[in-house]
Amino acid sequence: MSAAVAPVDGGTGIEKQRLRIWLRLLKISRQMEAEIRERLRVEFATTLPRFDVLAALYRETDGLKMTELSSALMVSNGNVTGIVERLVSDGLVVRIPVSGDRRAMIVQLTPAGRKDFAHMAKTHEGWVASLLKTLSDEDANTLVHLLDNVHIRGALHK
Amino acid sequence: MSAAVAPVDGGTGIEKQRLRIWLRLLKISRQMEAEIRERLRVEFATTLPRFDVLAALYRETDGLKMTELSSALMVSNGNVTGIVERLVSDGLVVRIPVSGDRRAMIVQLTPAGRKDFAHMAKTHEGWVASLLKTLSDEDANTLVHLLDNVHIRGALHK
DNA sequence: TCTAAAAATTTTAAGCTTGAAATATATTGC
DNA sequence: GCAATATATTTCAAGCTTAAAATTTTTAGA
């Protein structure tokens, strides 16, 4: 995560305003994440990365290859390896060899993983709604449209 | 970080809308963070946590105690210990005993740390503006006001 | 075919992060 | 003054995260 702090130096007004948006965005994300992380820990004895992997697999009944999983979650390959390992030893997911490509593995939820996640997801949705309770329906509408129009222009897109 | 994924189950329309806001917010934060992290690594051979610590200290000429630092950054105490250790060995910050309280330590930028950070901060502000370039000035204005009105209602606030 | 390049994944080393336990010091109440 | 409590910080164990290197298998090209 990045500097949740006030602007530091000079610069144009536009730059300062964009910086303010970023810092505010970051602060909100951090607060919500911290809260959700804590609740997952206390109520379900799990972590956010595990939850994220289960969420991605939940909507893909046929499972996902390791690489598909890591790109869906926007994290590195090696990262997924470790998380999936732990989920396997908890009995929530399985790794299945891909017929025709001995390099690849498909990761799938087990019935237990599916059941566990369905319960957590329901609760999680309530948490999010509750954390954003102070936002009026009207503002929420405006916000969702504005956010849909933000497209990060990373280095790769030149 | 949390589930950057589409909604999973049933629920009220309001809940779904709030969930959508959260997922969108999270996706944007992650993309921007990843981009900034990468640029800090490539251009300045540093990391986001280090940058954050330097930023917090930059605006506090008198320095901050470890606890003040960790609460400013919203991270754990133990976390700050490690980052500061590494910054000390890089010569960017110093730890000064607090006269009158032998438990506490003040952390301060060194002249080198101050100079390094000033340079990075300037560049960083440009990155942020550039990453949010697709946002019109008008939308940016609306967004900044909306975000200022979001107040996360965590468990601690009942 | 055979070899070079590409692809899928794991391993590794380093650093980040947390909550809980441990240490050391300070403050409060009796 | 002394005991209990609170505060400031570090240490610890476990897990998360990344980039880079290594491994294994597949694909493409001469």
mmCIF file of C-alpha atoms (C1' of nucleotides) in Angstrom:
data_model
loop_
_atom_site.group_PDB
_atom_site.id
_atom_site.type_symbol
_atom_site.label_atom_id
_atom_site.label_comp_id
_atom_site.label_asym_id
_atom_site.label_seq_id
_atom_site.Cartn_x
_atom_site.Cartn_y
_atom_site.Cartn_z
ATOM 1 C CA MET A 1 0.000 0.000 0.000
ATOM 2 C CA SER A 2 1.066 3.539 -0.513
ATOM 3 C CA ALA A 3 1.451 6.853 1.277
ATOM 4 C CA ALA A 4 -1.762 7.631 3.113
ATOM 5 C CA VAL A 5 -0.420 11.077 3.750
ATOM 6 C CA ALA A 6 -1.005 14.662 2.710
ATOM 7 C CA PRO A 7 0.699 16.250 -0.277
ATOM 8 C CA VAL A 8 4.284 17.150 0.287
ATOM 9 C CA ASP A 9 5.538 19.585 -2.260
ATOM 10 C CA GLY A 10 4.618 22.102 -4.898
ATOM 11 C CA GLY A 11 3.119 21.260 -8.267
ATOM 12 C CA THR A 12 0.189 22.218 -10.422
ATOM 13 C CA GLY A 13 -3.332 22.432 -9.062
ATOM 14 C CA ILE A 14 -4.418 19.540 -11.236
ATOM 15 C CA GLU A 15 -1.622 17.339 -9.968
ATOM 16 C CA LYS A 16 -2.516 18.194 -6.404
ATOM 17 C CA GLN A 17 -6.151 17.353 -6.953
ATOM 18 C CA ARG A 18 -5.333 13.992 -8.510
ATOM 19 C CA LEU A 19 -2.986 13.282 -5.642
ATOM 20 C CA ARG A 20 -5.764 14.081 -3.204
ATOM 21 C CA ILE A 21 -8.108 11.673 -4.956
ATOM 22 C CA TRP A 22 -5.483 8.966 -4.790
ATOM 23 C CA LEU A 23 -4.706 9.464 -1.129
ATOM 24 C CA ARG A 24 -8.378 9.461 -0.241
ATOM 25 C CA LEU A 25 -9.036 6.363 -2.321
ATOM 26 C CA LEU A 26 -6.157 4.630 -0.655
ATOM 27 C CA LYS A 27 -7.262 5.536 2.835
ATOM 28 C CA ILE A 28 -10.750 4.213 2.244
ATOM 29 C CA SER A 29 -9.463 0.970 0.747
ATOM 30 C CA ARG A 30 -7.099 0.437 3.625
ATOM 31 C CA GLN A 31 -9.726 1.021 6.246
ATOM 32 C CA MET A 32 -12.211 -1.292 4.596
ATOM 33 C CA GLU A 33 -9.615 -3.947 3.966
ATOM 34 C CA ALA A 34 -8.393 -3.863 7.523
ATOM 35 C CA GLU A 35 -11.921 -4.223 8.793
ATOM 36 C CA ILE A 36 -12.760 -7.109 6.463
ATOM 37 C CA ARG A 37 -9.466 -8.844 7.216
ATOM 38 C CA GLU A 38 -10.165 -8.632 10.932
ATOM 39 C CA ARG A 39 -13.693 -9.971 10.588
ATOM 40 C CA LEU A 40 -12.573 -12.864 8.380
ATOM 41 C CA ARG A 41 -9.984 -13.719 10.995
ATOM 42 C CA VAL A 42 -12.313 -13.483 13.987
ATOM 43 C CA GLU A 43 -15.470 -14.973 12.499
ATOM 44 C CA PHE A 44 -14.111 -17.458 10.013
ATOM 45 C CA ALA A 45 -10.506 -18.010 11.060
ATOM 46 C CA THR A 46 -9.354 -17.299 7.527
ATOM 47 C CA THR A 47 -7.464 -14.632 5.615
ATOM 48 C CA LEU A 48 -8.213 -12.273 2.757
ATOM 49 C CA PRO A 49 -5.917 -14.002 0.235
ATOM 50 C CA ARG A 50 -7.586 -17.345 0.950
ATOM 51 C CA PHE A 51 -11.002 -15.717 0.617
ATOM 52 C CA ASP A 52 -9.998 -14.200 -2.702
ATOM 53 C CA VAL A 53 -8.850 -17.517 -4.112
ATOM 54 C CA LEU A 54 -12.047 -19.229 -3.014
ATOM 55 C CA ALA A 55 -14.120 -16.393 -4.541
ATOM 56 C CA ALA A 56 -12.402 -16.732 -7.892
ATOM 57 C CA LEU A 57 -12.908 -20.502 -7.906
ATOM 58 C CA TYR A 58 -16.496 -20.294 -6.735
ATOM 59 C CA ARG A 59 -17.646 -18.722 -9.959
ATOM 60 C CA GLU A 60 -15.678 -21.154 -12.106
ATOM 61 C CA THR A 61 -17.247 -24.523 -11.588
ATOM 62 C CA ASP A 62 -14.694 -26.126 -13.866
ATOM 63 C CA GLY A 63 -11.811 -24.675 -11.915
ATOM 64 C CA LEU A 64 -8.908 -22.534 -13.043
ATOM 65 C CA LYS A 65 -5.321 -23.195 -13.964
ATOM 66 C CA MET A 66 -2.709 -21.694 -11.654
ATOM 67 C CA THR A 67 -1.857 -18.999 -14.161
ATOM 68 C CA GLU A 68 -5.505 -18.130 -14.749
ATOM 69 C CA LEU A 69 -5.950 -17.840 -11.014
ATOM 70 C CA SER A 70 -2.968 -15.585 -10.520
ATOM 71 C CA SER A 71 -3.992 -13.297 -13.351
ATOM 72 C CA ALA A 72 -7.603 -13.137 -12.125
ATOM 73 C CA LEU A 73 -6.343 -12.060 -8.718
ATOM 74 C CA MET A 74 -3.590 -9.822 -10.078
ATOM 75 C CA VAL A 75 -0.909 -11.472 -7.969
ATOM 76 C CA SER A 76 2.251 -13.382 -8.878
ATOM 77 C CA ASN A 77 2.332 -17.059 -9.761
ATOM 78 C CA GLY A 78 4.535 -17.989 -6.856
ATOM 79 C CA ASN A 79 2.120 -16.313 -4.511
ATOM 80 C CA VAL A 80 -0.789 -18.462 -5.631
ATOM 81 C CA THR A 81 1.301 -21.603 -5.202
ATOM 82 C CA GLY A 82 1.582 -21.052 -1.463
ATOM 83 C CA ILE A 83 -2.022 -20.070 -0.850
ATOM 84 C CA VAL A 84 -3.378 -23.002 -2.825
ATOM 85 C CA GLU A 85 -1.049 -25.342 -0.939
ATOM 86 C CA ARG A 86 -2.599 -24.269 2.339
ATOM 87 C CA LEU A 87 -6.133 -24.487 0.982
ATOM 88 C CA VAL A 88 -5.410 -28.007 -0.210
ATOM 89 C CA SER A 89 -4.224 -29.077 3.210
ATOM 90 C CA ASP A 90 -7.407 -27.551 4.658
ATOM 91 C CA GLY A 91 -9.435 -29.658 2.229
ATOM 92 C CA LEU A 92 -11.093 -26.683 0.543
ATOM 93 C CA VAL A 93 -9.578 -27.070 -2.931
ATOM 94 C CA VAL A 94 -8.011 -29.826 -5.036
ATOM 95 C CA ARG A 95 -5.360 -29.796 -7.714
ATOM 96 C CA ILE A 96 -6.142 -31.843 -10.790
ATOM 97 C CA PRO A 97 -3.626 -32.599 -13.547
ATOM 98 C CA VAL A 98 -4.678 -31.298 -16.954
ATOM 99 C CA SER A 99 -4.970 -34.097 -19.492
ATOM 100 C CA GLY A 100 -2.853 -33.248 -22.515
ATOM 101 C CA ASP A 101 -0.546 -30.796 -20.730
ATOM 102 C CA ARG A 102 1.597 -32.269 -18.049
ATOM 103 C CA ARG A 103 2.883 -28.853 -16.992
ATOM 104 C CA ALA A 104 -0.486 -27.480 -15.939
ATOM 105 C CA MET A 105 -2.768 -28.033 -12.953
ATOM 106 C CA ILE A 106 -6.442 -27.184 -12.557
ATOM 107 C CA VAL A 107 -7.501 -25.943 -9.149
ATOM 108 C CA GLN A 108 -11.090 -26.608 -8.094
ATOM 109 C CA LEU A 109 -13.208 -26.130 -5.000
ATOM 110 C CA THR A 110 -14.126 -29.260 -3.094
ATOM 111 C CA PRO A 111 -17.764 -29.591 -1.963
ATOM 112 C CA ALA A 112 -16.584 -28.488 1.478
ATOM 113 C CA GLY A 113 -14.830 -25.468 -0.030
ATOM 114 C CA ARG A 114 -17.916 -24.558 -1.989
ATOM 115 C CA LYS A 115 -20.157 -24.804 1.028
ATOM 116 C CA ASP A 116 -17.776 -22.847 3.279
ATOM 117 C CA PHE A 117 -17.348 -20.097 0.773
ATOM 118 C CA ALA A 118 -21.059 -19.674 0.039
ATOM 119 C CA HIS A 119 -21.614 -18.991 3.707
ATOM 120 C CA MET A 120 -18.724 -16.564 4.016
ATOM 121 C CA ALA A 121 -19.654 -14.675 0.841
ATOM 122 C CA LYS A 122 -23.159 -13.999 2.110
ATOM 123 C CA THR A 123 -21.814 -12.584 5.355
ATOM 124 C CA HIS A 124 -19.088 -10.642 3.558
ATOM 125 C CA GLU A 125 -21.624 -8.875 1.362
ATOM 126 C CA GLY A 126 -23.424 -7.686 4.490
ATOM 127 C CA TRP A 127 -20.168 -6.391 5.967
ATOM 128 C CA VAL A 128 -19.420 -4.325 2.887
ATOM 129 C CA ALA A 129 -22.901 -2.816 2.782
ATOM 130 C CA SER A 130 -22.630 -2.010 6.463
ATOM 131 C CA LEU A 131 -19.190 -0.427 6.139
ATOM 132 C CA LEU A 132 -20.479 1.846 3.369
ATOM 133 C CA LYS A 133 -23.659 2.669 5.226
ATOM 134 C CA THR A 134 -22.848 6.378 5.526
ATOM 135 C CA LEU A 135 -23.003 6.729 1.754
ATOM 136 C CA SER A 136 -26.437 7.830 0.550
ATOM 137 C CA ASP A 137 -28.103 5.838 -2.224
ATOM 138 C CA GLU A 138 -27.819 8.809 -4.521
ATOM 139 C CA ASP A 139 -24.129 9.382 -3.831
ATOM 140 C CA ALA A 140 -23.544 5.668 -4.201
ATOM 141 C CA ASN A 141 -25.080 5.804 -7.647
ATOM 142 C CA THR A 142 -22.942 8.724 -8.710
ATOM 143 C CA LEU A 143 -19.856 7.065 -7.276
ATOM 144 C CA VAL A 144 -20.342 3.768 -9.012
ATOM 145 C CA HIS A 145 -20.628 5.514 -12.362
ATOM 146 C CA LEU A 146 -17.612 7.692 -11.758
ATOM 147 C CA LEU A 147 -15.510 4.728 -10.698
ATOM 148 C CA ASP A 148 -16.558 2.767 -13.750
ATOM 149 C CA ASN A 149 -15.024 5.529 -15.818
ATOM 150 C CA VAL A 150 -11.628 5.439 -14.147
ATOM 151 C CA HIS A 151 -9.149 3.526 -16.236
ATOM 152 C CA ILE A 152 -5.621 3.339 -14.908
ATOM 153 C CA ARG A 153 -3.132 4.073 -17.615
ATOM 154 C CA GLY A 154 -0.161 1.935 -16.624
ATOM 155 C CA ALA A 155 3.303 1.894 -18.152
ATOM 156 C CA LEU A 156 2.494 -1.147 -20.268
ATOM 157 C CA HIS A 157 -0.263 0.690 -22.130
ATOM 158 C CA LYS A 158 2.316 3.311 -23.065
ATOM 159 C CA MET B 1 -6.026 -6.952 -0.286
ATOM 160 C CA SER B 2 -9.474 -8.296 -0.887
ATOM 161 C CA ALA B 3 -11.603 -10.070 -3.473
ATOM 162 C CA ALA B 4 -11.323 -8.231 -6.763
ATOM 163 C CA VAL B 5 -14.145 -10.357 -8.092
ATOM 164 C CA ALA B 6 -17.741 -10.088 -9.173
ATOM 165 C CA PRO B 7 -20.654 -10.567 -6.773
ATOM 166 C CA VAL B 8 -21.320 -14.158 -5.909
ATOM 167 C CA ASP B 9 -24.721 -14.619 -4.389
ATOM 168 C CA GLY B 10 -28.195 -13.165 -3.888
ATOM 169 C CA GLY B 11 -28.935 -10.183 -1.671
ATOM 170 C CA THR B 12 -30.707 -6.871 -1.838
ATOM 171 C CA GLY B 13 -30.100 -4.397 -4.623
ATOM 172 C CA ILE B 14 -28.561 -1.955 -2.198
ATOM 173 C CA GLU B 15 -26.124 -4.547 -0.923
ATOM 174 C CA LYS B 16 -25.156 -5.447 -4.446
ATOM 175 C CA GLN B 17 -24.547 -1.840 -5.366
ATOM 176 C CA ARG B 18 -22.362 -1.256 -2.330
ATOM 177 C CA LEU B 19 -20.441 -4.424 -3.127
ATOM 178 C CA ARG B 20 -19.893 -3.189 -6.648
ATOM 179 C CA ILE B 21 -18.519 0.100 -5.347
ATOM 180 C CA TRP B 22 -16.162 -1.772 -3.058
ATOM 181 C CA LEU B 23 -14.897 -4.129 -5.734
ATOM 182 C CA ARG B 24 -14.330 -1.278 -8.150
ATOM 183 C CA LEU B 25 -12.552 0.798 -5.512
ATOM 184 C CA LEU B 26 -10.364 -2.129 -4.684
ATOM 185 C CA LYS B 27 -9.471 -2.850 -8.267
ATOM 186 C CA ILE B 28 -8.442 0.747 -8.894
ATOM 187 C CA SER B 29 -6.341 0.872 -5.728
ATOM 188 C CA ARG B 30 -4.610 -2.357 -6.602
ATOM 189 C CA GLN B 31 -3.781 -1.284 -10.111
ATOM 190 C CA MET B 32 -2.434 2.063 -9.004
ATOM 191 C CA GLU B 33 -0.497 0.569 -6.150
ATOM 192 C CA ALA B 34 1.059 -2.076 -8.350
ATOM 193 C CA GLU B 35 2.115 0.559 -10.834
ATOM 194 C CA ILE B 36 3.593 2.863 -8.196
ATOM 195 C CA ARG B 37 5.353 -0.034 -6.474
ATOM 196 C CA GLU B 38 6.932 -1.068 -9.752
ATOM 197 C CA ARG B 39 8.103 2.434 -10.560
ATOM 198 C CA LEU B 40 9.550 2.971 -7.096
ATOM 199 C CA ARG B 41 11.426 -0.285 -7.498
ATOM 200 C CA VAL B 42 12.749 0.425 -10.994
ATOM 201 C CA GLU B 43 13.485 4.129 -10.717
ATOM 202 C CA PHE B 44 14.444 4.515 -7.094
ATOM 203 C CA ALA B 45 15.270 0.986 -5.938
ATOM 204 C CA THR B 46 12.931 1.378 -2.999
ATOM 205 C CA THR B 47 9.584 0.037 -1.798
ATOM 206 C CA LEU B 48 6.195 1.472 -0.978
ATOM 207 C CA PRO B 49 6.425 0.879 2.782
ATOM 208 C CA ARG B 50 9.768 2.669 2.898
ATOM 209 C CA PHE B 51 8.330 5.518 0.824
ATOM 210 C CA ASP B 52 5.374 5.778 3.179
ATOM 211 C CA VAL B 53 7.572 6.027 6.243
ATOM 212 C CA LEU B 54 9.727 8.695 4.636
ATOM 213 C CA ALA B 55 6.602 10.630 3.588
ATOM 214 C CA ALA B 56 5.234 10.644 7.109
ATOM 215 C CA LEU B 57 8.547 11.831 8.523
ATOM 216 C CA TYR B 58 9.084 14.425 5.831
ATOM 217 C CA ARG B 59 6.217 16.537 7.057
ATOM 218 C CA GLU B 60 7.245 16.230 10.699
ATOM 219 C CA THR B 61 10.520 18.031 11.015
ATOM 220 C CA ASP B 62 10.725 17.098 14.680
ATOM 221 C CA GLY B 63 10.274 13.424 13.920
ATOM 222 C CA LEU B 64 7.721 10.944 15.210
ATOM 223 C CA LYS B 65 7.703 8.319 17.906
ATOM 224 C CA MET B 66 7.394 4.734 16.728
ATOM 225 C CA THR B 67 3.786 4.551 17.858
ATOM 226 C CA GLU B 68 2.887 7.841 16.192
ATOM 227 C CA LEU B 69 4.441 6.544 13.017
ATOM 228 C CA SER B 70 2.567 3.263 13.067
ATOM 229 C CA SER B 71 -0.743 4.936 13.752
ATOM 230 C CA ALA B 72 -0.156 7.540 11.034
ATOM 231 C CA LEU B 73 0.475 4.731 8.566
ATOM 232 C CA MET B 74 -2.261 2.463 9.946
ATOM 233 C CA VAL B 75 0.099 -0.468 10.315
ATOM 234 C CA SER B 76 1.226 -2.493 13.309
ATOM 235 C CA ASN B 77 4.016 -1.454 15.644
ATOM 236 C CA GLY B 78 6.138 -4.477 14.882
ATOM 237 C CA ASN B 79 5.877 -3.690 11.207
ATOM 238 C CA VAL B 80 7.340 -0.221 11.625
ATOM 239 C CA THR B 81 10.227 -1.615 13.661
ATOM 240 C CA GLY B 82 11.518 -3.593 10.701
ATOM 241 C CA ILE B 83 11.077 -0.890 8.083
ATOM 242 C CA VAL B 84 12.775 1.725 10.234
ATOM 243 C CA GLU B 85 15.639 -0.669 10.918
ATOM 244 C CA ARG B 86 16.313 -0.950 7.213
ATOM 245 C CA LEU B 87 15.997 2.795 6.671
ATOM 246 C CA VAL B 88 18.493 3.355 9.462
ATOM 247 C CA SER B 89 21.006 1.041 7.862
ATOM 248 C CA ASP B 90 20.487 2.897 4.585
ATOM 249 C CA GLY B 91 21.291 6.153 6.393
ATOM 250 C CA LEU B 92 17.934 7.765 5.612
ATOM 251 C CA VAL B 93 16.565 8.024 9.154
ATOM 252 C CA VAL B 94 17.902 8.080 12.703
ATOM 253 C CA ARG B 95 16.469 6.917 16.014
ATOM 254 C CA ILE B 96 16.854 9.357 18.887
ATOM 255 C CA PRO B 97 16.082 8.508 22.512
ATOM 256 C CA VAL B 98 13.338 10.667 24.035
ATOM 257 C CA SER B 99 14.569 12.590 27.036
ATOM 258 C CA GLY B 100 12.256 11.909 29.943
ATOM 259 C CA ASP B 101 10.860 8.620 28.640
ATOM 260 C CA ARG B 102 13.344 5.841 28.292
ATOM 261 C CA ARG B 103 10.810 3.579 26.584
ATOM 262 C CA ALA B 104 10.298 5.797 23.576
ATOM 263 C CA MET B 105 12.297 6.593 20.480
ATOM 264 C CA ILE B 106 11.920 9.469 18.036
ATOM 265 C CA VAL B 107 12.494 8.683 14.398
ATOM 266 C CA GLN B 108 13.747 11.504 12.179
ATOM 267 C CA LEU B 109 14.891 11.939 8.611
ATOM 268 C CA THR B 110 18.582 12.521 8.073
ATOM 269 C CA PRO B 111 19.559 15.272 5.633
ATOM 270 C CA ALA B 112 20.179 12.509 3.089
ATOM 271 C CA GLY B 113 16.735 11.054 3.758
ATOM 272 C CA ARG B 114 15.113 14.450 3.383
ATOM 273 C CA LYS B 115 16.870 15.133 0.127
ATOM 274 C CA ASP B 116 16.134 11.698 -1.314
ATOM 275 C CA PHE B 117 12.493 11.875 -0.394
ATOM 276 C CA ALA B 118 11.940 15.368 -1.777
ATOM 277 C CA HIS B 119 13.110 14.143 -5.138
ATOM 278 C CA MET B 120 10.987 10.993 -5.070
ATOM 279 C CA ALA B 121 7.867 12.823 -3.898
ATOM 280 C CA LYS B 122 8.005 15.217 -6.802
ATOM 281 C CA THR B 123 8.241 12.357 -9.271
ATOM 282 C CA HIS B 124 5.579 10.380 -7.438
ATOM 283 C CA GLU B 125 3.073 13.215 -7.723
ATOM 284 C CA GLY B 126 3.574 13.213 -11.469
ATOM 285 C CA TRP B 127 3.002 9.449 -11.636
ATOM 286 C CA VAL B 128 -0.295 9.730 -9.805
ATOM 287 C CA ALA B 129 -1.548 12.543 -12.026
ATOM 288 C CA SER B 130 -0.524 10.569 -15.059
ATOM 289 C CA LEU B 131 -2.200 7.372 -13.870
ATOM 290 C CA LEU B 132 -5.463 9.266 -13.342
ATOM 291 C CA LYS B 133 -5.190 11.093 -16.627
ATOM 292 C CA THR B 134 -8.352 9.551 -18.068
ATOM 293 C CA LEU B 135 -10.432 11.260 -15.404
ATOM 294 C CA SER B 136 -11.837 14.596 -16.585
ATOM 295 C CA ASP B 137 -11.323 17.633 -14.377
ATOM 296 C CA GLU B 138 -15.036 17.813 -13.766
ATOM 297 C CA ASP B 139 -15.360 14.170 -12.776
ATOM 298 C CA ALA B 140 -12.285 14.517 -10.618
ATOM 299 C CA ASN B 141 -13.973 17.342 -8.756
ATOM 300 C CA THR B 142 -17.132 15.358 -8.178
ATOM 301 C CA LEU B 143 -15.107 12.333 -7.122
ATOM 302 C CA VAL B 144 -13.000 14.175 -4.587
ATOM 303 C CA HIS B 145 -16.100 15.525 -2.901
ATOM 304 C CA LEU B 146 -17.856 12.177 -2.871
ATOM 305 C CA LEU B 147 -14.829 10.449 -1.419
ATOM 306 C CA ASP B 148 -14.509 13.053 1.285
ATOM 307 C CA ASN B 149 -17.977 12.062 2.409
ATOM 308 C CA VAL B 150 -17.238 8.374 2.762
ATOM 309 C CA HIS B 151 -16.632 7.455 6.367
ATOM 310 C CA ILE B 152 -15.976 3.823 7.098
ATOM 311 C CA ARG B 153 -17.980 2.651 10.033
ATOM 312 C CA GLY B 154 -15.754 -0.012 11.580
ATOM 313 C CA ALA B 155 -16.596 -2.431 14.369
ATOM 314 C CA LEU B 156 -14.823 -0.285 16.940
ATOM 315 C CA HIS B 157 -17.220 2.599 16.348
ATOM 316 C CA LYS B 158 -20.064 0.209 17.051
ATOM 317 C "C1'" DT C 1 14.059 -35.140 -35.979
ATOM 318 C "C1'" DC C 2 16.211 -32.035 -33.210
ATOM 319 C "C1'" DT C 3 16.783 -27.968 -31.230
ATOM 320 C "C1'" DA C 4 15.456 -23.405 -29.751
ATOM 321 C "C1'" DA C 5 11.960 -20.771 -27.828
ATOM 322 C "C1'" DA C 6 7.838 -20.479 -25.194
ATOM 323 C "C1'" DA C 7 4.738 -21.707 -21.493
ATOM 324 C "C1'" DA C 8 3.164 -23.484 -16.754
ATOM 325 C "C1'" DT C 9 4.577 -23.947 -12.557
ATOM 326 C "C1'" DT C 10 7.611 -24.131 -8.349
ATOM 327 C "C1'" DT C 11 11.445 -22.639 -5.729
ATOM 328 C "C1'" DT C 12 14.150 -19.206 -3.542
ATOM 329 C "C1'" DA C 13 15.610 -15.104 -1.094
ATOM 330 C "C1'" DA C 14 14.212 -10.957 0.653
ATOM 331 C "C1'" DG C 15 11.067 -8.057 2.562
ATOM 332 C "C1'" DC C 16 6.304 -6.909 4.347
ATOM 333 C "C1'" DT C 17 2.507 -7.745 7.646
ATOM 334 C "C1'" DT C 18 0.016 -9.237 11.497
ATOM 335 C "C1'" DG C 19 -1.395 -10.558 16.352
ATOM 336 C "C1'" DA C 20 0.401 -12.134 20.394
ATOM 337 C "C1'" DA C 21 3.914 -12.530 23.755
ATOM 338 C "C1'" DA C 22 7.784 -10.486 25.963
ATOM 339 C "C1'" DT C 23 10.515 -6.446 27.899
ATOM 340 C "C1'" DA C 24 11.206 -2.351 29.832
ATOM 341 C "C1'" DT C 25 9.651 1.783 31.741
ATOM 342 C "C1'" DA C 26 6.091 5.022 33.484
ATOM 343 C "C1'" DT C 27 1.910 6.191 35.921
ATOM 344 C "C1'" DT C 28 -1.828 5.628 39.141
ATOM 345 C "C1'" DG C 29 -4.084 4.502 43.285
ATOM 346 C "C1'" DC C 30 -3.769 3.083 47.816
ATOM 347 C "C1'" DG D 1 6.592 3.515 48.751
ATOM 348 C "C1'" DC D 2 4.474 -0.263 46.342
ATOM 349 C "C1'" DA D 3 1.606 -2.899 43.647
ATOM 350 C "C1'" DA D 4 -1.240 -2.910 39.744
ATOM 351 C "C1'" DT D 5 -1.980 -1.130 35.465
ATOM 352 C "C1'" DA D 6 -0.836 1.223 31.345
ATOM 353 C "C1'" DT D 7 2.334 2.583 27.657
ATOM 354 C "C1'" DA D 8 6.250 2.162 24.173
ATOM 355 C "C1'" DT D 9 8.605 -0.829 21.842
ATOM 356 C "C1'" DT D 10 10.656 -5.267 20.172
ATOM 357 C "C1'" DT D 11 10.549 -10.098 19.297
ATOM 358 C "C1'" DC D 12 8.411 -14.056 17.427
ATOM 359 C "C1'" DA D 13 5.966 -17.303 14.426
ATOM 360 C "C1'" DA D 14 3.215 -17.632 10.631
ATOM 361 C "C1'" DG D 15 1.680 -16.253 6.478
ATOM 362 C "C1'" DC D 16 1.675 -13.064 2.346
ATOM 363 C "C1'" DT D 17 4.112 -10.996 -1.626
ATOM 364 C "C1'" DT D 18 7.308 -10.210 -5.145
ATOM 365 C "C1'" DA D 19 10.976 -10.776 -8.832
ATOM 366 C "C1'" DA D 20 14.141 -13.780 -10.469
ATOM 367 C "C1'" DA D 21 15.958 -18.306 -11.224
ATOM 368 C "C1'" DA D 22 15.110 -23.068 -11.959
ATOM 369 C "C1'" DT D 23 12.348 -27.093 -13.665
ATOM 370 C "C1'" DT D 24 9.544 -29.454 -16.622
ATOM 371 C "C1'" DT D 25 6.940 -29.906 -20.659
ATOM 372 C "C1'" DT D 26 5.161 -28.218 -25.037
ATOM 373 C "C1'" DT D 27 5.408 -25.993 -29.442
ATOM 374 C "C1'" DA D 28 7.651 -24.258 -33.623
ATOM 375 C "C1'" DG D 29 11.025 -24.060 -36.999
ATOM 376 C "C1'" DA D 30 14.941 -25.552 -39.704
#
